């Protein structure tokens, strides 16, 4: 055994391989759950006294996803304000109730609800008058067209 290089010999006290600790797995699952629960609890308690009355603080937001400006009517206890939202812009809604205006000859597409998946198509292209459409407290993504509504696909 004298022909072996001493640097190739195994160490007499080999260390066992350390595996992951169970505590880190619990932290990865429990901490995000606690954070989400805390956020929802705060949102619920603050939202109850909110002037918009929605499930989350504030009155939602509106995103104009179309090519034409959209008029939002914000109604509060003291005033009525018309806000024009340019194409491609997003605004926070401030009224205790908010409505979109579609003139005669226009088509308004509103996607509202918590995931903006509740779609409403208001076709006023053949109507003689305009119409106001309410926006819920979640807000909405909208498109306003000056002609016929695009295909509903």
XYZ file of N, CA, C and O in Angstrom:
612
model
N 0.804 -1.177 0.000
C 0.000 0.000 0.000
C 0.852 1.248 0.000
O 0.333 2.337 0.093
N 2.073 1.095 -0.153
C 2.938 2.254 -0.189
C 2.894 2.960 -1.523
O 3.385 4.065 -1.640
N 2.297 2.325 -2.535
C 2.236 2.963 -3.846
C 1.102 3.979 -3.966
O 0.976 4.641 -4.982
N 0.239 4.111 -2.983
C -0.858 5.090 -3.032
C -0.370 6.466 -2.635
O 0.452 6.624 -1.750
N -0.950 7.445 -3.295
C -0.662 8.845 -2.955
C -1.437 9.202 -1.690
O -2.640 8.943 -1.596
N -0.802 9.765 -0.682
C -1.506 10.084 0.562
C -2.636 11.092 0.357
O -3.585 11.136 1.127
N -2.603 11.924 -0.681
C -3.676 12.915 -0.889
C -4.944 12.254 -1.410
O -6.009 12.840 -1.365
N -4.881 10.999 -1.901
C -6.053 10.306 -2.420
C -6.785 9.537 -1.338
O -7.810 8.946 -1.596
N -6.301 9.514 -0.141
C -6.941 8.757 0.928
C -8.197 9.475 1.404
O -8.292 10.697 1.369
N -9.167 8.692 1.842
C -10.405 9.262 2.369
C -10.155 9.882 3.726
O -9.331 9.408 4.505
N -10.891 10.898 4.001
C -10.791 11.537 5.313
C -11.369 10.597 6.359
O -12.386 9.948 6.120
N -10.768 10.524 7.500
C -11.244 9.577 8.505
C -12.621 9.934 9.070
O -13.385 9.059 9.421
N -12.958 11.208 9.178
C -14.258 11.628 9.720
C -15.074 12.259 8.598
O -15.084 13.468 8.414
N -15.770 11.435 7.816
C -16.582 11.994 6.729
C -17.861 12.591 7.302
O -18.447 12.081 8.245
N -18.304 13.705 6.719
C -19.490 14.431 7.172
C -20.727 13.870 6.462
O -20.690 13.638 5.256
N -21.839 13.664 7.170
C -23.066 13.221 6.494
C -23.634 14.367 5.644
O -23.438 15.543 5.962
N -24.311 14.042 4.576
C -24.920 15.039 3.691
C -26.149 15.616 4.380
O -27.006 14.875 4.852
N -26.242 16.954 4.420
C -27.396 17.604 5.050
C -28.514 17.762 4.049
O -28.314 18.206 2.941
N -29.658 17.390 4.437
C -30.851 17.536 3.593
C -31.580 18.816 4.011
O -31.312 19.382 5.062
N -32.559 19.277 3.179
C -33.328 20.479 3.510
C -34.099 20.310 4.804
O -34.508 19.216 5.170
N -34.295 21.414 5.487
C -35.019 21.365 6.743
C -36.515 21.476 6.491
O -36.951 22.168 5.589
N -37.291 20.804 7.308
C -38.740 20.820 7.169
C -39.310 22.218 7.483
O -40.303 22.622 6.933
N -38.661 22.983 8.288
C -39.135 24.318 8.642
C -39.213 25.258 7.457
O -40.092 26.086 7.369
N -38.304 25.143 6.514
C -38.339 26.047 5.365
C -39.528 25.746 4.461
O -40.086 26.652 3.856
N -39.955 24.485 4.370
C -41.133 24.134 3.571
C -42.385 24.743 4.187
O -43.236 25.271 3.485
N -42.491 24.677 5.489
C -43.645 25.263 6.174
C -43.667 26.770 5.951
O -44.718 27.355 5.687
N -42.526 27.419 6.013
C -42.463 28.870 5.818
C -42.885 29.260 4.406
O -43.556 30.274 4.212
N -42.526 28.460 3.437
C -42.872 28.771 2.044
C -44.378 28.696 1.824
O -44.934 29.443 1.026
N -45.060 27.827 2.544
C -46.501 27.668 2.371
C -47.285 28.576 3.321
O -48.227 29.248 2.916
N -46.891 28.622 4.576
C -47.683 29.318 5.592
C -47.546 30.835 5.499
O -48.538 31.556 5.619
N -46.350 31.344 5.292
C -46.176 32.804 5.261
C -46.973 33.481 4.153
O -47.633 34.493 4.404
N -46.951 32.977 2.897
C -47.814 33.612 1.883
C -49.299 33.515 2.215
O -50.053 34.447 1.960
N -49.732 32.393 2.813
C -51.130 32.265 3.206
C -51.500 33.297 4.267
O -52.568 33.919 4.197
N -50.632 33.512 5.229
C -50.887 34.530 6.243
C -50.921 35.925 5.630
O -51.757 36.756 6.010
N -50.034 36.195 4.696
C -50.009 37.508 4.048
C -51.296 37.762 3.279
O -51.899 38.839 3.382
N -51.745 36.792 2.496
C -52.978 36.953 1.712
C -54.174 37.112 2.647
O -55.046 37.962 2.420
N -54.231 36.324 3.703
C -55.330 36.435 4.666
C -55.341 37.820 5.320
O -56.402 38.427 5.469
N -54.178 38.333 5.668
C -54.108 39.662 6.260
C -54.560 40.750 5.307
O -55.297 41.659 5.691
N -54.139 40.666 4.052
C -54.539 41.662 3.054
C -56.044 41.634 2.845
O -56.698 42.677 2.784
N -56.623 40.440 2.740
C -58.076 40.334 2.544
C -58.840 40.835 3.771
O -59.881 41.469 3.631
N -58.320 40.572 4.960
C -58.983 41.050 6.173
C -58.975 42.573 6.231
O -59.994 43.204 6.555
N -57.852 43.188 5.915
C -57.774 44.652 5.904
C -58.685 45.227 4.829
O -59.419 46.186 5.060
N -58.673 44.621 3.642
C -59.532 45.108 2.558
C -61.000 44.995 2.934
O -61.797 45.880 2.628
N -61.378 43.930 3.594
C -62.769 43.743 3.985
C -63.199 44.785 5.018
O -64.239 45.408 4.889
N -62.385 45.009 6.040
C -62.770 45.949 7.087
C -62.748 47.383 6.591
O -63.610 48.175 6.943
N -61.793 47.746 5.754
C -61.747 49.103 5.204
C -62.855 49.287 4.177
O -63.485 50.333 4.112
N -63.126 48.253 3.380
C -64.129 48.346 2.320
C -65.543 48.486 2.833
O -66.400 49.011 2.148
N -65.831 48.025 4.053
C -67.187 48.108 4.585
C -67.619 49.557 4.745
O -68.731 49.926 4.425
N -66.722 50.423 5.209
C -67.058 51.829 5.384
C -66.759 52.671 4.167
O -66.881 53.876 4.199
N -66.365 52.065 3.071
C -65.972 52.787 1.873
C -67.196 53.428 1.217
O -68.265 52.838 1.177
N -67.023 54.631 0.678
C -68.166 55.322 0.068
C -68.654 54.644 -1.190
O -69.783 54.827 -1.603
N -67.815 53.819 -1.839
C -68.260 53.100 -3.031
C -68.948 51.800 -2.664
O -69.673 51.239 -3.473
N -68.683 51.291 -1.464
C -69.381 50.105 -1.001
C -68.883 48.805 -1.593
O -69.511 47.781 -1.441
N -67.778 48.817 -2.279
C -67.274 47.606 -2.911
C -66.488 46.736 -1.964
O -66.250 47.084 -0.812
N -66.056 45.585 -2.444
C -65.316 44.658 -1.597
C -63.889 45.103 -1.329
O -63.252 44.604 -0.427
N -63.360 46.015 -2.102
C -62.009 46.524 -1.911
C -62.060 48.032 -1.736
O -62.968 48.686 -2.230
N -61.063 48.613 -1.049
C -61.055 50.067 -0.892
C -60.970 50.769 -2.246
O -60.304 50.292 -3.159
N -61.660 51.885 -2.385
C -61.643 52.636 -3.637
C -62.823 52.281 -4.510
O -63.640 51.435 -4.179
N -62.894 52.938 -5.632
C -64.025 52.754 -6.542
C -63.620 52.055 -7.825
O -64.319 52.124 -8.825
N -62.483 51.418 -7.839
C -62.035 50.712 -9.036
C -61.278 51.627 -9.969
O -61.008 52.785 -9.674
N -60.937 51.085 -11.109
C -60.245 51.875 -12.119
C -60.876 51.604 -13.470
O -61.558 50.596 -13.661
N -60.652 52.521 -14.390
C -61.181 52.372 -15.737
C -60.016 52.429 -16.711
O -59.178 53.344 -16.623
N -59.950 51.469 -17.594
C -58.921 51.453 -18.634
C -59.604 51.588 -19.981
O -60.466 50.786 -20.329
N -59.222 52.618 -20.733
C -59.757 52.810 -22.073
C -58.883 52.025 -23.045
O -57.792 52.460 -23.399
N -59.365 50.860 -23.465
C -58.614 49.993 -24.365
C -58.940 50.267 -25.823
O -58.425 49.592 -26.709
N -59.782 51.253 -26.084
C -60.174 51.564 -27.451
C -59.353 52.689 -28.061
O -58.360 53.142 -27.491
N -59.803 53.143 -29.246
C -59.112 54.205 -29.972
C -59.769 55.562 -29.798
O -59.240 56.569 -30.252
N -60.954 55.609 -29.163
C -61.688 56.860 -28.978
C -61.738 57.229 -27.499
O -61.785 56.350 -26.640
N -61.759 58.536 -27.171
C -61.909 58.937 -25.772
C -63.277 58.520 -25.229
O -64.254 58.456 -25.963
N -63.327 58.226 -23.932
C -64.549 57.791 -23.261
C -64.882 58.806 -22.175
O -63.993 59.299 -21.482
N -66.182 59.110 -22.022
C -66.625 60.022 -20.969
C -67.197 59.226 -19.802
O -68.090 58.400 -19.983
N -66.649 59.477 -18.607
C -67.120 58.836 -17.375
C -67.804 59.898 -16.531
O -67.239 60.967 -16.292
N -69.019 59.611 -16.093
C -69.739 60.525 -15.200
C -69.567 60.004 -13.777
O -70.009 58.913 -13.445
N -68.873 60.817 -12.946
C -68.650 60.475 -11.542
C -69.659 61.236 -10.699
O -69.689 62.465 -10.714
N -70.492 60.514 -9.968
C -71.532 61.124 -9.154
C -71.166 60.951 -7.683
O -70.911 59.834 -7.226
N -71.100 62.044 -6.948
C -70.885 62.014 -5.501
C -72.100 62.660 -4.839
O -73.043 63.079 -5.516
N -72.056 62.775 -3.514
C -73.173 63.393 -2.799
C -73.338 64.863 -3.158
O -74.438 65.389 -3.172
N -72.217 65.546 -3.455
C -72.280 66.983 -3.696
C -72.230 67.373 -5.176
O -72.614 68.473 -5.525
N -71.712 66.511 -6.046
C -71.504 66.973 -7.423
C -71.569 65.837 -8.438
O -71.507 64.664 -8.095
N -71.667 66.265 -9.693
C -71.580 65.360 -10.838
C -70.463 65.891 -11.715
O -70.468 67.058 -12.102
N -69.481 65.036 -12.009
C -68.325 65.454 -12.790
C -68.159 64.524 -13.981
O -68.210 63.305 -13.834
N -67.981 65.111 -15.161
C -67.671 64.320 -16.353
C -66.167 64.324 -16.568
O -65.541 65.388 -16.610
N -65.585 63.140 -16.673
C -64.147 62.975 -16.875
C -63.934 62.294 -18.222
O -64.541 61.259 -18.497
N -63.097 62.892 -19.062
C -62.780 62.305 -20.367
C -61.488 61.508 -20.228
O -60.469 62.034 -19.783
N -61.561 60.239 -20.604
C -60.403 59.343 -20.532
C -59.912 59.109 -21.955
O -60.637 58.566 -22.792
N -58.687 59.536 -22.219
C -58.117 59.408 -23.557
C -57.874 57.939 -23.900
O -57.776 57.081 -23.018
N -57.743 57.674 -25.188
C -57.478 56.307 -25.653
C -56.171 55.794 -25.062
O -55.179 56.513 -25.005
N -56.202 54.556 -24.573
C -55.014 53.945 -24.012
C -54.685 54.367 -22.593
O -53.683 53.938 -22.038
N -55.515 55.197 -21.967
C -55.238 55.698 -20.626
C -56.011 54.919 -19.565
O -57.006 54.270 -19.853
N -55.542 55.022 -18.313
C -56.203 54.410 -17.154
C -56.403 55.492 -16.103
O -55.524 56.312 -15.880
N -57.585 55.491 -15.464
C -57.876 56.440 -14.387
C -58.493 55.696 -13.214
O -59.124 54.653 -13.386
N -58.293 56.244 -12.024
C -58.986 55.745 -10.843
C -60.343 56.410 -10.772
O -60.454 57.622 -10.976
N -61.368 55.648 -10.489
C -62.717 56.186 -10.418
C -62.943 56.785 -9.040
O -62.542 56.217 -8.032
N -63.609 57.944 -8.992
C -63.748 58.647 -7.736
C -65.164 58.884 -7.279
O -65.375 59.355 -6.180
N -66.148 58.579 -8.069
C -67.520 58.853 -7.656
C -68.086 57.749 -6.794
O -67.586 56.636 -6.746
N -69.168 58.079 -6.060
C -69.853 57.028 -5.316
C -70.618 56.138 -6.291
O -70.928 54.994 -5.989
N -70.911 56.659 -7.469
C -71.374 55.848 -8.593
C -70.732 56.418 -9.849
O -70.484 57.614 -9.955
N -70.415 55.533 -10.778
C -69.735 55.933 -12.002
C -70.470 55.334 -13.191
O -70.920 54.188 -13.136
N -70.596 56.153 -14.258
C -71.312 55.705 -15.448
C -70.528 56.106 -16.693
O -69.868 57.141 -16.712
N -70.639 55.278 -17.709
C -70.039 55.585 -19.012
C -71.109 56.136 -19.931
O -72.272 55.715 -19.871
N -70.720 57.032 -20.808
C -71.668 57.625 -21.749
C -71.367 57.151 -23.161
O -70.227 57.207 -23.615
N -72.399 56.653 -23.837
C -72.294 56.291 -25.254
C -73.319 57.117 -26.017
O -74.512 57.068 -25.709
N -72.863 57.915 -26.973
C -73.760 58.729 -27.784
C -74.483 57.877 -28.814
O -74.107 56.735 -29.086
N -75.499 58.483 -29.423
C -76.187 57.814 -30.533
C -75.181 57.582 -31.658
O -74.321 58.432 -31.916
N -75.251 56.430 -32.285
C -74.338 56.102 -33.377
C -73.036 55.463 -32.912
O -72.142 55.227 -33.712
N -72.907 55.182 -31.620
C -71.674 54.584 -31.098
C -71.939 53.184 -30.543
O -73.069 52.821 -30.225
N -70.858 52.437 -30.400
C -70.888 51.120 -29.775
C -69.935 51.147 -28.589
O -68.784 51.562 -28.728
N -70.422 50.723 -27.447
C -69.617 50.696 -26.227
C -69.491 49.252 -25.759
O -70.488 48.555 -25.595
N -68.255 48.814 -25.548
C -67.991 47.473 -25.026
C -67.369 47.645 -23.647
O -66.349 48.314 -23.499
N -68.005 47.040 -22.630
C -67.568 47.164 -21.247
C -67.255 45.768 -20.718
O -68.101 44.882 -20.769
N -66.036 45.608 -20.221
C -65.649 44.362 -19.564
C -65.419 44.701 -18.105
O -64.452 45.387 -17.756
N -66.320 44.262 -17.219
C -66.251 44.608 -15.804
C -66.172 43.376 -14.932
O -65.940 42.273 -15.396
N -66.402 43.593 -13.641
C -66.331 42.496 -12.685
C -64.932 42.326 -12.135
O -63.998 43.019 -12.534
N -64.756 41.391 -11.202
C -63.462 41.220 -10.543
C -62.325 40.888 -11.494
O -61.201 41.300 -11.297
N -62.599 40.131 -12.540
C -61.550 39.749 -13.491
C -61.741 40.424 -14.843
O -61.111 40.046 -15.819
N -62.615 41.389 -14.902
C -62.984 42.080 -16.144
C -63.424 41.065 -17.199
O -63.094 41.173 -18.371
N -64.216 40.082 -16.746
C -64.684 39.050 -17.662
C -66.198 39.112 -17.886
O -66.746 38.316 -18.635
N -66.888 40.056 -17.236
C -68.321 40.248 -17.458
C -68.475 41.260 -18.585
O -68.339 42.462 -18.397
N -68.744 40.767 -19.791
C -68.753 41.607 -20.992
C -70.161 42.096 -21.308
O -71.103 41.317 -21.332
N -70.277 43.410 -21.559
C -71.539 44.028 -21.957
C -71.289 44.813 -23.245
O -70.359 45.612 -23.310
N -72.130 44.582 -24.235
C -72.026 45.314 -25.504
C -73.265 46.190 -25.633
O -74.388 45.697 -25.603
N -73.048 47.503 -25.747
C -74.138 48.465 -25.884
C -74.052 49.055 -27.281
O -73.178 49.875 -27.567
N -74.947 48.628 -28.141
C -74.937 49.051 -29.540
C -75.952 50.167 -29.728
O -77.158 49.940 -29.698
N -75.487 51.414 -29.891
C -76.361 52.571 -30.090
C -76.243 53.094 -31.518
O -76.597 54.237 -31.790
N -75.722 52.260 -32.440
C -75.495 52.742 -33.811
C -76.795 53.070 -34.530
O -76.814 53.929 -35.405
N -77.903 52.434 -34.176
C -79.180 52.719 -34.831
C -80.105 53.544 -33.940
O -81.238 53.822 -34.310
N -79.633 53.961 -32.757
C -80.478 54.685 -31.804
C -80.401 56.192 -32.046
O -79.422 56.711 -32.576
N -81.455 56.893 -31.635
C -81.507 58.344 -31.788
C -80.929 59.077 -30.577
O -80.652 60.271 -30.651
N -80.768 58.380 -29.461
C -80.256 59.011 -28.245
C -79.093 58.203 -27.675
O -78.901 57.036 -28.007
N -78.361 58.850 -26.798
C -77.268 58.169 -26.109
C -77.771 57.452 -24.871
O -78.965 57.472 -24.556
N -76.830 56.833 -24.152
C -77.201 56.074 -22.958
C -76.049 56.130 -21.950
O -74.888 56.300 -22.333
N -76.389 56.033 -20.666
C -75.395 55.927 -19.600
C -75.373 54.478 -19.116
O -76.421 53.866 -18.916
N -74.186 53.930 -18.927
C -74.040 52.553 -18.442
C -73.245 52.575 -17.144
O -72.138 53.106 -17.098
N -73.783 51.985 -16.046
C -73.063 52.012 -14.764
C -71.825 51.113 -14.775
O -71.774 50.107 -15.474
N -70.836 51.505 -13.976
C -69.624 50.719 -13.777
C -69.635 50.248 -12.331
O -69.870 51.045 -11.421
N -69.378 48.966 -12.113
C -69.357 48.470 -10.737
C -68.072 48.899 -10.031
O -67.189 49.510 -10.622
N -67.968 48.579 -8.752
C -66.837 49.032 -7.945
C -65.522 48.341 -8.298
O -64.475 48.721 -7.795
N -65.568 47.324 -9.132
C -64.340 46.674 -9.575
C -63.667 47.505 -10.665
O -62.496 47.339 -10.928
N -64.435 48.367 -11.346
C -63.892 49.116 -12.468
C -64.198 48.396 -13.766
O -65.017 47.477 -13.804
N -63.529 48.797 -14.834
C -63.829 48.201 -16.133
C -62.729 48.487 -17.138
O -61.946 49.422 -16.983
N -62.719 47.667 -18.166
C -61.915 47.913 -19.368
C -62.943 48.181 -20.462
O -63.867 47.402 -20.650
N -62.803 49.307 -21.171
C -63.838 49.725 -22.123
C -63.243 50.034 -23.495
O -62.062 50.347 -23.620
N -64.121 49.929 -24.492
C -63.797 50.333 -25.861
C -65.013 51.071 -26.402
O -66.136 50.603 -26.250
N -64.784 52.208 -27.026
C -65.863 52.978 -27.645
C -65.570 53.072 -29.133
O -64.473 53.459 -29.537
N -66.576 52.708 -29.944
C -66.429 52.735 -31.396
C -67.452 53.697 -31.979
O -68.598 53.744 -31.512
N -67.058 54.443 -33.016
C -67.958 55.387 -33.667
C -68.818 54.748 -34.739
O -69.594 55.427 -35.409
N -68.711 53.468 -34.897
C -69.504 52.767 -35.905
C -69.992 51.454 -35.308
O -70.070 51.315 -34.094
N -70.334 50.511 -36.153
C -70.889 49.236 -35.687
C -69.926 48.520 -34.748
O -68.709 48.685 -34.827
N -70.506 47.742 -33.858
C -69.706 46.966 -32.910
C -68.902 45.913 -33.659
O -69.392 45.297 -34.601
N -67.651 45.706 -33.245
C -66.882 44.635 -33.863
C -67.464 43.278 -33.506
O -68.301 43.164 -32.603
N -67.021 42.272 -34.198
C -67.503 40.916 -33.949
C -67.337 40.590 -32.465
O -66.326 40.924 -31.864
N -68.307 39.925 -31.878
C -68.323 39.641 -30.443
C -67.495 38.420 -30.066
O -67.713 37.812 -29.046
N -66.526 38.052 -30.816
C -65.740 36.857 -30.509
C -64.720 37.123 -29.431
O -64.403 38.182 -29.055
